[in-house]
PDB file of C-alpha atoms and ligand atoms in Angstrom:
ATOM      1  CA  MET A   1      20.652  27.450  -8.097  1.00  0.00           C
ATOM      2  CA  SER A   2      16.707  27.367  -8.704  1.00  0.00           C
ATOM      3  CA  THR A   3      14.555  27.498  -5.401  1.00  0.00           C
ATOM      4  CA  GLN A   4      12.658  24.889  -7.115  1.00  0.00           C
ATOM      5  CA  HIS A   5      14.555  22.136  -6.138  1.00  0.00           C
ATOM      6  CA  ASN A   6      13.524  22.645  -2.607  1.00  0.00           C
ATOM      7  CA  ILE A   7       9.919  22.231  -3.333  1.00  0.00           C
ATOM      8  CA  ARG A   8       8.372  18.740  -2.669  1.00  0.00           C
ATOM      9  CA  LYS A   9       6.157  18.750  -5.647  1.00  0.00           C
ATOM     10  CA  VAL A  10       5.716  20.703  -8.797  1.00  0.00           C
ATOM     11  CA  THR A  11       2.000  21.497  -9.018  1.00  0.00           C
ATOM     12  CA  THR A  12      -0.004  23.677 -11.724  1.00  0.00           C
ATOM     13  CA  HIS A  13       0.226  26.519  -9.236  1.00  0.00           C
ATOM     14  CA  VAL A  14       4.167  26.379  -8.965  1.00  0.00           C
ATOM     15  CA  LEU A  15       4.118  26.664 -12.766  1.00  0.00           C
ATOM     16  CA  ALA A  16       2.166  29.759 -12.503  1.00  0.00           C
ATOM     17  CA  GLU A  17       4.305  31.200  -9.882  1.00  0.00           C
ATOM     18  CA  MET A  18       7.430  30.526 -11.841  1.00  0.00           C
ATOM     19  CA  LYS A  19       6.029  32.531 -14.821  1.00  0.00           C
ATOM     20  CA  LEU A  20       5.153  35.128 -12.562  1.00  0.00           C
ATOM     21  CA  ARG A  21       8.692  35.296 -11.104  1.00  0.00           C
ATOM     22  CA  GLY A  22      10.367  34.800 -14.598  1.00  0.00           C
ATOM     23  CA  GLU A  23      11.625  31.506 -13.895  1.00  0.00           C
ATOM     24  CA  LYS A  24      11.938  29.155 -16.989  1.00  0.00           C
ATOM     25  CA  ILE A  25      10.085  25.805 -16.731  1.00  0.00           C
ATOM     26  CA  SER A  26      12.022  22.740 -17.953  1.00  0.00           C
ATOM     27  CA  MET A  27       9.896  20.004 -19.603  1.00  0.00           C
ATOM     28  CA  LEU A  28      11.064  16.621 -21.331  1.00  0.00           C
ATOM     29  CA  THR A  29       9.143  13.699 -22.403  1.00  0.00           C
ATOM     30  CA  ALA A  30       9.524  10.325 -20.815  1.00  0.00           C
ATOM     31  CA  TYR A  31       7.944   6.859 -21.251  1.00  0.00           C
ATOM     32  CA  ASP A  32       9.380   4.749 -18.802  1.00  0.00           C
ATOM     33  CA  TYR A  33      10.363   4.237 -15.215  1.00  0.00           C
ATOM     34  CA  SER A  34      14.183   4.132 -15.625  1.00  0.00           C
ATOM     35  CA  MET A  35      14.170   7.257 -17.645  1.00  0.00           C
ATOM     36  CA  ALA A  36      11.638   9.115 -15.503  1.00  0.00           C
ATOM     37  CA  ARG A  37      14.077   8.440 -12.394  1.00  0.00           C
ATOM     38  CA  ILE A  38      16.834  10.050 -14.072  1.00  0.00           C
ATOM     39  CA  LEU A  39      14.991  13.126 -15.168  1.00  0.00           C
ATOM     40  CA  GLU A  40      13.606  13.420 -11.599  1.00  0.00           C
ATOM     41  CA  GLN A  41      16.921  13.162 -10.054  1.00  0.00           C
ATOM     42  CA  ALA A  42      18.545  15.844 -12.519  1.00  0.00           C
ATOM     43  CA  GLY A  43      15.418  18.210 -11.153  1.00  0.00           C
ATOM     44  CA  ILE A  44      13.152  18.430 -14.345  1.00  0.00           C
ATOM     45  CA  ASP A  45       9.983  20.369 -13.719  1.00  0.00           C
ATOM     46  CA  VAL A  46       7.676  18.725 -15.860  1.00  0.00           C
ATOM     47  CA  ILE A  47       7.690  15.278 -17.467  1.00  0.00           C
ATOM     48  CA  LEU A  48       5.247  14.734 -20.497  1.00  0.00           C
ATOM     49  CA  VAL A  49       4.335  11.405 -21.180  1.00  0.00           C
ATOM     50  CA  GLY A  50       3.811  12.260 -24.709  1.00  0.00           C
ATOM     51  CA  ASP A  51       2.147  10.426 -27.643  1.00  0.00           C
ATOM     52  CA  SER A  52       5.370  10.601 -29.219  1.00  0.00           C
ATOM     53  CA  ALA A  53       5.804   7.361 -27.591  1.00  0.00           C
ATOM     54  CA  SER A  54       4.169   6.084 -30.727  1.00  0.00           C
ATOM     55  CA  ASN A  55       6.966   7.163 -32.710  1.00  0.00           C
ATOM     56  CA  VAL A  56      10.025   6.803 -30.480  1.00  0.00           C
ATOM     57  CA  MET A  57       8.800   3.662 -28.543  1.00  0.00           C
ATOM     58  CA  ALA A  58       6.745   1.805 -30.853  1.00  0.00           C
ATOM     59  CA  GLY A  59       8.124   2.774 -34.034  1.00  0.00           C
ATOM     60  CA  HIS A  60       4.966   4.279 -35.700  1.00  0.00           C
ATOM     61  CA  GLU A  61       5.365   6.717 -38.330  1.00  0.00           C
ATOM     62  CA  THR A  62       2.787   9.261 -36.760  1.00  0.00           C
ATOM     63  CA  THR A  63       1.296   9.575 -33.374  1.00  0.00           C
ATOM     64  CA  LEU A  64      -2.028   8.392 -34.457  1.00  0.00           C
ATOM     65  CA  PRO A  65      -1.704   4.769 -33.767  1.00  0.00           C
ATOM     66  CA  ILE A  66      -0.987   4.775 -29.869  1.00  0.00           C
ATOM     67  CA  THR A  67      -3.954   3.883 -27.804  1.00  0.00           C
ATOM     68  CA  LEU A  68      -5.334   4.970 -24.354  1.00  0.00           C
ATOM     69  CA  ASN A  69      -4.241   1.513 -22.791  1.00  0.00           C
ATOM     70  CA  GLU A  70      -0.741   1.989 -24.105  1.00  0.00           C
ATOM     71  CA  MET A  71      -0.652   5.565 -22.716  1.00  0.00           C
ATOM     72  CA  ILE A  72      -1.688   4.328 -19.451  1.00  0.00           C
ATOM     73  CA  TYR A  73       0.942   1.669 -19.603  1.00  0.00           C
ATOM     74  CA  HIS A  74       3.597   4.292 -20.120  1.00  0.00           C
ATOM     75  CA  ALA A  75       2.289   6.858 -17.742  1.00  0.00           C
ATOM     76  CA  SER A  76       1.981   4.508 -14.654  1.00  0.00           C
ATOM     77  CA  ALA A  77       5.553   3.493 -15.203  1.00  0.00           C
ATOM     78  CA  VAL A  78       6.723   7.174 -15.356  1.00  0.00           C
ATOM     79  CA  VAL A  79       4.794   8.020 -12.355  1.00  0.00           C
ATOM     80  CA  ARG A  80       6.325   5.276 -10.236  1.00  0.00           C
ATOM     81  CA  GLY A  81       9.735   6.652 -11.176  1.00  0.00           C
ATOM     82  CA  THR A  82       9.084  10.374  -9.674  1.00  0.00           C
ATOM     83  CA  LYS A  83       7.928  12.124  -6.764  1.00  0.00           C
ATOM     84  CA  ARG A  84       8.588  15.745  -7.618  1.00  0.00           C
ATOM     85  CA  ALA A  85       8.060  16.408 -11.263  1.00  0.00           C
ATOM     86  CA  LEU A  86       4.719  17.250 -12.326  1.00  0.00           C
ATOM     87  CA  ILE A  87       3.415  14.617 -14.794  1.00  0.00           C
ATOM     88  CA  VAL A  88       1.461  15.414 -17.741  1.00  0.00           C
ATOM     89  CA  VAL A  89      -0.005  12.653 -20.101  1.00  0.00           C
ATOM     90  CA  ASP A  90      -1.240  13.255 -23.619  1.00  0.00           C
ATOM     91  CA  LEU A  91      -4.749  12.132 -24.431  1.00  0.00           C
ATOM     92  CA  PRO A  92      -4.073  10.227 -27.701  1.00  0.00           C
ATOM     93  CA  PHE A  93      -5.666  10.617 -30.986  1.00  0.00           C
ATOM     94  CA  GLY A  94      -9.601   9.591 -31.111  1.00  0.00           C
ATOM     95  CA  THR A  95      -9.958   9.538 -27.296  1.00  0.00           C
ATOM     96  CA  TYR A  96     -11.137  13.281 -26.972  1.00  0.00           C
ATOM     97  CA  GLN A  97     -11.869  14.873 -30.462  1.00  0.00           C
ATOM     98  CA  GLY A  98     -15.495  15.422 -31.304  1.00  0.00           C
ATOM     99  CA  ASN A  99     -17.069  14.100 -28.183  1.00  0.00           C
ATOM    100  CA  SER A 100     -16.484  15.958 -24.764  1.00  0.00           C
ATOM    101  CA  LYS A 101     -17.969  13.063 -22.759  1.00  0.00           C
ATOM    102  CA  GLU A 102     -15.567  10.482 -24.109  1.00  0.00           C
ATOM    103  CA  ALA A 103     -12.788  13.099 -23.398  1.00  0.00           C
ATOM    104  CA  LEU A 104     -13.821  13.225 -19.747  1.00  0.00           C
ATOM    105  CA  ALA A 105     -13.944   9.487 -19.719  1.00  0.00           C
ATOM    106  CA  SER A 106     -10.582   8.996 -21.287  1.00  0.00           C
ATOM    107  CA  ALA A 107      -9.211  11.699 -18.774  1.00  0.00           C
ATOM    108  CA  ILE A 108     -10.576  10.001 -15.911  1.00  0.00           C
ATOM    109  CA  ARG A 109      -9.109   6.649 -17.060  1.00  0.00           C
ATOM    110  CA  ILE A 110      -5.664   8.302 -17.198  1.00  0.00           C
ATOM    111  CA  MET A 111      -5.857  10.056 -13.745  1.00  0.00           C
ATOM    112  CA  LYS A 112      -7.432   6.803 -12.096  1.00  0.00           C
ATOM    113  CA  GLU A 113      -5.017   4.268 -13.487  1.00  0.00           C
ATOM    114  CA  THR A 114      -1.883   6.144 -13.560  1.00  0.00           C
ATOM    115  CA  ALA A 115      -1.890   8.636 -10.888  1.00  0.00           C
ATOM    116  CA  ALA A 116      -0.441  11.383 -13.077  1.00  0.00           C
ATOM    117  CA  ASN A 117      -1.278  15.045 -12.445  1.00  0.00           C
ATOM    118  CA  ALA A 118      -2.716  16.260 -15.814  1.00  0.00           C
ATOM    119  CA  VAL A 119      -3.474  15.583 -19.176  1.00  0.00           C
ATOM    120  CA  LYS A 120      -2.799  17.324 -22.611  1.00  0.00           C
ATOM    121  CA  LEU A 121      -4.743  17.692 -25.848  1.00  0.00           C
ATOM    122  CA  GLU A 122      -4.264  19.191 -29.178  1.00  0.00           C
ATOM    123  CA  GLY A 123      -6.259  22.230 -30.685  1.00  0.00           C
ATOM    124  CA  GLY A 124      -8.006  25.278 -29.960  1.00  0.00           C
ATOM    125  CA  SER A 125     -11.701  26.161 -30.462  1.00  0.00           C
ATOM    126  CA  GLU A 126     -12.478  22.679 -31.607  1.00  0.00           C
ATOM    127  CA  VAL A 127     -11.537  21.175 -28.096  1.00  0.00           C
ATOM    128  CA  LYS A 128     -13.134  23.756 -25.991  1.00  0.00           C
ATOM    129  CA  GLU A 129     -15.810  21.892 -25.112  1.00  0.00           C
ATOM    130  CA  SER A 130     -13.687  18.751 -23.939  1.00  0.00           C
ATOM    131  CA  VAL A 131     -11.479  20.935 -22.005  1.00  0.00           C
ATOM    132  CA  SER A 132     -14.035  22.503 -19.879  1.00  0.00           C
ATOM    133  CA  ARG A 133     -15.915  19.045 -19.459  1.00  0.00           C
ATOM    134  CA  ILE A 134     -12.702  17.536 -18.147  1.00  0.00           C
ATOM    135  CA  LEU A 135     -11.732  20.659 -16.235  1.00  0.00           C
ATOM    136  CA  SER A 136     -15.375  20.294 -14.501  1.00  0.00           C
ATOM    137  CA  ALA A 137     -13.917  17.213 -12.959  1.00  0.00           C
ATOM    138  CA  GLY A 138     -11.228  18.615 -11.566  1.00  0.00           C
ATOM    139  CA  ILE A 139      -8.479  17.333 -14.090  1.00  0.00           C
ATOM    140  CA  PRO A 140      -5.839  19.950 -15.083  1.00  0.00           C
ATOM    141  CA  VAL A 141      -5.487  20.487 -18.859  1.00  0.00           C
ATOM    142  CA  MET A 142      -2.454  21.526 -20.766  1.00  0.00           C
ATOM    143  CA  GLY A 143      -3.324  22.816 -24.248  1.00  0.00           C
ATOM    144  CA  HIS A 144      -0.946  22.507 -27.422  1.00  0.00           C
ATOM    145  CA  LEU A 145      -1.167  24.587 -30.418  1.00  0.00           C
ATOM    146  CA  GLY A 146       1.066  25.318 -33.660  1.00  0.00           C
ATOM    147  CA  LEU A 147       2.099  21.992 -34.980  1.00  0.00           C
ATOM    148  CA  THR A 148      -0.335  19.558 -33.848  1.00  0.00           C
ATOM    149  CA  PRO A 149       1.096  15.959 -34.980  1.00  0.00           C
ATOM    150  CA  GLN A 150      -2.444  14.200 -34.435  1.00  0.00           C
ATOM    151  CA  SER A 151      -3.510  16.295 -37.132  1.00  0.00           C
ATOM    152  CA  ILE A 152      -0.972  15.540 -39.466  1.00  0.00           C
ATOM    153  CA  HIS A 153      -3.314  14.265 -42.278  1.00  0.00           C
ATOM    154  CA  LYS A 154      -5.028  17.363 -42.359  1.00  0.00           C
ATOM    155  CA  PHE A 155      -1.967  19.377 -42.923  1.00  0.00           C
ATOM    156  CA  GLY A 156       0.143  16.944 -44.975  1.00  0.00           C
ATOM    157  CA  THR A 157       3.577  18.043 -43.428  1.00  0.00           C
ATOM    158  CA  TYR A 158       5.494  18.866 -40.317  1.00  0.00           C
ATOM    159  CA  VAL A 159       6.593  22.456 -41.861  1.00  0.00           C
ATOM    160  CA  VAL A 160       6.506  25.629 -39.350  1.00  0.00           C
ATOM    161  CA  ARG A 161       2.970  26.702 -38.772  1.00  0.00           C
ATOM    162  CA  ALA A 162       1.226  29.870 -38.441  1.00  0.00           C
ATOM    163  CA  LYS A 163       3.751  31.860 -40.566  1.00  0.00           C
ATOM    164  CA  GLU A 164       0.749  33.447 -42.530  1.00  0.00           C
ATOM    165  CA  ASN A 165      -1.399  36.173 -40.969  1.00  0.00           C
ATOM    166  CA  GLU A 166      -4.822  34.329 -40.873  1.00  0.00           C
ATOM    167  CA  GLU A 167      -3.382  31.214 -39.338  1.00  0.00           C
ATOM    168  CA  ALA A 168      -1.376  33.451 -36.811  1.00  0.00           C
ATOM    169  CA  LYS A 169      -4.576  35.318 -35.948  1.00  0.00           C
ATOM    170  CA  LYS A 170      -6.474  31.931 -35.178  1.00  0.00           C
ATOM    171  CA  LEU A 171      -3.510  30.700 -33.066  1.00  0.00           C
ATOM    172  CA  ILE A 172      -3.903  33.785 -31.060  1.00  0.00           C
ATOM    173  CA  GLU A 173      -7.527  33.619 -30.507  1.00  0.00           C
ATOM    174  CA  ASP A 174      -7.199  29.839 -29.608  1.00  0.00           C
ATOM    175  CA  ALA A 175      -4.702  30.412 -26.949  1.00  0.00           C
ATOM    176  CA  HIS A 176      -7.157  32.806 -25.269  1.00  0.00           C
ATOM    177  CA  ILE A 177      -9.939  30.333 -25.820  1.00  0.00           C
ATOM    178  CA  LEU A 178      -7.790  27.648 -23.809  1.00  0.00           C
ATOM    179  CA  GLU A 179      -6.838  30.175 -21.412  1.00  0.00           C
ATOM    180  CA  ASP A 180     -10.384  31.097 -20.725  1.00  0.00           C
ATOM    181  CA  ALA A 181     -11.557  27.504 -20.661  1.00  0.00           C
ATOM    182  CA  GLY A 182      -9.307  27.144 -17.780  1.00  0.00           C
ATOM    183  CA  CYS A 183      -5.952  25.299 -19.219  1.00  0.00           C
ATOM    184  CA  PHE A 184      -3.239  25.795 -16.798  1.00  0.00           C
ATOM    185  CA  ALA A 185      -0.316  25.776 -19.256  1.00  0.00           C
ATOM    186  CA  LEU A 186      -0.012  25.676 -23.195  1.00  0.00           C
ATOM    187  CA  VAL A 187       2.463  24.128 -25.469  1.00  0.00           C
ATOM    188  CA  LEU A 188       3.220  26.019 -28.717  1.00  0.00           C
ATOM    189  CA  GLU A 189       5.173  23.702 -31.346  1.00  0.00           C
ATOM    190  CA  LYS A 190       7.125  24.837 -34.421  1.00  0.00           C
ATOM    191  CA  ILE A 191       5.749  28.666 -34.828  1.00  0.00           C
ATOM    192  CA  PRO A 192       7.803  31.872 -35.496  1.00  0.00           C
ATOM    193  CA  ALA A 193       9.492  32.835 -32.404  1.00  0.00           C
ATOM    194  CA  THR A 194       7.729  36.144 -32.649  1.00  0.00           C
ATOM    195  CA  LEU A 195       4.466  34.922 -32.577  1.00  0.00           C
ATOM    196  CA  ALA A 196       5.156  32.447 -29.665  1.00  0.00           C
ATOM    197  CA  ALA A 197       6.613  35.570 -27.677  1.00  0.00           C
ATOM    198  CA  LYS A 198       3.432  37.615 -28.342  1.00  0.00           C
ATOM    199  CA  VAL A 199       1.275  34.740 -27.021  1.00  0.00           C
ATOM    200  CA  ALA A 200       3.336  34.281 -24.156  1.00  0.00           C
ATOM    201  CA  THR A 201       3.116  37.968 -23.022  1.00  0.00           C
ATOM    202  CA  GLU A 202      -0.586  38.077 -24.142  1.00  0.00           C
ATOM    203  CA  ILE A 203      -1.881  35.144 -21.952  1.00  0.00           C
ATOM    204  CA  LYS A 204      -1.179  34.687 -18.119  1.00  0.00           C
ATOM    205  CA  ILE A 205      -0.773  31.021 -18.192  1.00  0.00           C
ATOM    206  CA  PRO A 206       2.770  29.566 -18.844  1.00  0.00           C
ATOM    207  CA  VAL A 207       3.597  28.977 -22.371  1.00  0.00           C
ATOM    208  CA  ILE A 208       6.147  26.152 -23.082  1.00  0.00           C
ATOM    209  CA  GLY A 209       7.839  26.098 -26.461  1.00  0.00           C
ATOM    210  CA  ILE A 210       9.130  23.421 -28.849  1.00  0.00           C
ATOM    211  CA  GLY A 211      10.533  25.288 -32.048  1.00  0.00           C
ATOM    212  CA  ALA A 212       8.834  28.693 -30.808  1.00  0.00           C
ATOM    213  CA  GLY A 213      12.027  30.570 -29.846  1.00  0.00           C
ATOM    214  CA  ASN A 214      12.928  31.335 -26.194  1.00  0.00           C
ATOM    215  CA  LYS A 215      10.632  34.328 -25.272  1.00  0.00           C
ATOM    216  CA  VAL A 216       8.143  31.797 -23.894  1.00  0.00           C
ATOM    217  CA  ASP A 217       8.034  30.570 -20.149  1.00  0.00           C
ATOM    218  CA  GLY A 218       9.706  27.241 -20.726  1.00  0.00           C
ATOM    219  CA  GLN A 219      10.949  24.514 -23.199  1.00  0.00           C
ATOM    220  CA  VAL A 220      10.036  21.059 -23.933  1.00  0.00           C
ATOM    221  CA  LEU A 221      11.984  18.381 -26.185  1.00  0.00           C
ATOM    222  CA  VAL A 222      11.303  14.724 -26.858  1.00  0.00           C
ATOM    223  CA  LEU A 223      13.859  13.166 -24.659  1.00  0.00           C
ATOM    224  CA  HIS A 224      15.217  10.323 -27.480  1.00  0.00           C
ATOM    225  CA  ASP A 225      15.613  13.505 -29.688  1.00  0.00           C
ATOM    226  CA  MET A 226      17.722  15.370 -27.451  1.00  0.00           C
ATOM    227  CA  LEU A 227      19.712  12.562 -26.161  1.00  0.00           C
ATOM    228  CA  GLY A 228      20.441  11.653 -29.802  1.00  0.00           C
ATOM    229  CA  ILE A 229      18.781   7.976 -29.696  1.00  0.00           C
ATOM    230  CA  THR A 230      16.829   9.152 -32.723  1.00  0.00           C
ATOM    231  CA  GLN A 231      19.106  10.026 -35.781  1.00  0.00           C
ATOM    232  CA  GLU A 232      16.788  10.460 -38.541  1.00  0.00           C
ATOM    233  CA  PHE A 233      15.078  13.435 -37.023  1.00  0.00           C
ATOM    234  CA  SER A 234      16.906  16.707 -37.255  1.00  0.00           C
ATOM    235  CA  PRO A 235      14.834  19.910 -37.204  1.00  0.00           C
ATOM    236  CA  ARG A 236      16.508  23.205 -36.555  1.00  0.00           C
ATOM    237  CA  PHE A 237      15.115  23.724 -33.254  1.00  0.00           C
ATOM    238  CA  LEU A 238      16.421  20.537 -31.739  1.00  0.00           C
ATOM    239  CA  ARG A 239      19.458  20.608 -29.660  1.00  0.00           C
ATOM    240  CA  ARG A 240      21.237  17.364 -29.115  1.00  0.00           C
ATOM    241  CA  TYR A 241      23.008  16.989 -25.874  1.00  0.00           C
ATOM    242  CA  HIS A 242      24.443  13.537 -26.669  1.00  0.00           C
ATOM    243  CA  ASN A 243      24.751  10.869 -29.242  1.00  0.00           C
ATOM    244  CA  LEU A 244      23.425   8.101 -27.221  1.00  0.00           C
ATOM    245  CA  TYR A 245      22.678   6.120 -30.464  1.00  0.00           C
ATOM    246  CA  GLN A 246      26.320   5.647 -31.079  1.00  0.00           C
ATOM    247  CA  GLU A 247      27.233   5.314 -27.308  1.00  0.00           C
ATOM    248  CA  ILE A 248      24.719   2.353 -27.071  1.00  0.00           C
ATOM    249  CA  GLN A 249      25.722   0.778 -30.240  1.00  0.00           C
ATOM    250  CA  GLY A 250      29.610   0.867 -29.410  1.00  0.00           C
ATOM    251  CA  ALA A 251      28.628  -0.507 -25.927  1.00  0.00           C
ATOM    252  CA  VAL A 252      26.675  -3.453 -27.581  1.00  0.00           C
ATOM    253  CA  SER A 253      29.532  -4.058 -30.161  1.00  0.00           C
ATOM    254  CA  ASN A 254      32.230  -4.281 -27.498  1.00  0.00           C
ATOM    255  CA  TYR A 255      29.934  -6.656 -25.614  1.00  0.00           C
ATOM    256  CA  ILE A 256      29.227  -8.936 -28.701  1.00  0.00           C
ATOM    257  CA  ASN A 257      32.913  -8.889 -29.557  1.00  0.00           C
ATOM    258  CA  ASP A 258      33.884  -9.857 -25.703  1.00  0.00           C
ATOM    259  CA  VAL A 259      31.119 -12.755 -25.905  1.00  0.00           C
ATOM    260  CA  LYS A 260      32.480 -14.088 -29.193  1.00  0.00           C
ATOM    261  CA  SER A 261      35.982 -14.060 -27.996  1.00  0.00           C
ATOM    262  CA  SER A 262      35.208 -15.678 -24.677  1.00  0.00           C
ATOM    263  CA  ASP A 263      36.695 -12.517 -22.861  1.00  0.00           C
ATOM    264  CA  PHE A 264      33.205 -12.195 -21.004  1.00  0.00           C
ATOM    265  CA  PRO A 265      32.787 -13.381 -18.500  1.00  0.00           C
ATOM    266  CA  ASN A 266      35.988 -13.355 -16.824  1.00  0.00           C
ATOM    267  CA  GLU A 267      37.149 -15.213 -13.564  1.00  0.00           C
ATOM    268  CA  ARG A 268      36.050 -12.347 -11.612  1.00  0.00           C
ATOM    269  CA  GLU A 269      32.666 -12.282 -13.121  1.00  0.00           C
ATOM    270  CA  GLN A 270      31.731 -15.803 -12.449  1.00  0.00           C
ATOM    271  CA  TYR A 271      30.922 -17.979  -9.109  1.00  0.00           C
TER     272      TYR A 271
HETATM  273  O1  KIV B 301       4.095  13.960 -27.691  1.00  0.00           O
HETATM  274  C1  KIV B 301       4.983  14.719 -27.585  1.00  0.00           C
HETATM  275  O2  KIV B 301       6.217  14.471 -27.253  1.00  0.00           O
HETATM  276  C2  KIV B 301       4.706  16.076 -27.580  1.00  0.00           C
HETATM  277  C3  KIV B 301       5.719  17.239 -27.437  1.00  0.00           C
HETATM  278  C4  KIV B 301       6.264  17.278 -28.784  1.00  0.00           C
HETATM  279  C5  KIV B 301       5.231  18.536 -26.977  1.00  0.00           C
HETATM  280  O3  KIV B 301       3.494  16.509 -27.597  1.00  0.00           O
END
């Protein structure tokens, strides 16, 4: 069993040590208190309050509409449900791009109002100034390269990124830029496994993959996808550990039948 379970709190330093030891980092998303508690009790290392909340919690088609206030609401609930896991919060679209002062102000709001441990933002050289300014306030930053859902309208599709040499070269350069800027970890989303492996070997900070093969330092999935609550989303990289959609639907159908047939509540379930 992992020695990490004995450590009181996972910090960015703990993640660096895990990479050095070759111990894989487990990361999942969560957006609310109850789920965060379950993940915490199971021993997850990192919880990402992802802007995927825009999709799975709010039903938007993209991650673009979610606001900073909404992210803060989700993140504070997650923090209340956890003690040991490192909590990382996505800076939502429009709160950091192109304006490093605004990026710092957004990151400060997240840290002050949620008590989370770090922020994550998408992009490479374009966000370098924002990363540096946020770090100058002592706020740890996680980078995110490859498929960056906040730029979906630039790319037009969610297909695998960096298959061509030029894009792969830029991704490697960006990974170095983020490491040099001081990011404590990097998410690589939906890129060829060989490229992800090369990045994980070249840079010293932990690389967490989603659809990036297993030669990286850890893995992240969206909780609702791996639990089978979302049904329509089935990329090759997604391993479903449950079919909660069906389970919940079955339980609710049984409840409806019991209410309609007056089977619920029975004598033991009343006062
Ligand atoms: O928002 C999110 O859930 C993410 C993960 C897919 C890494 O950024």
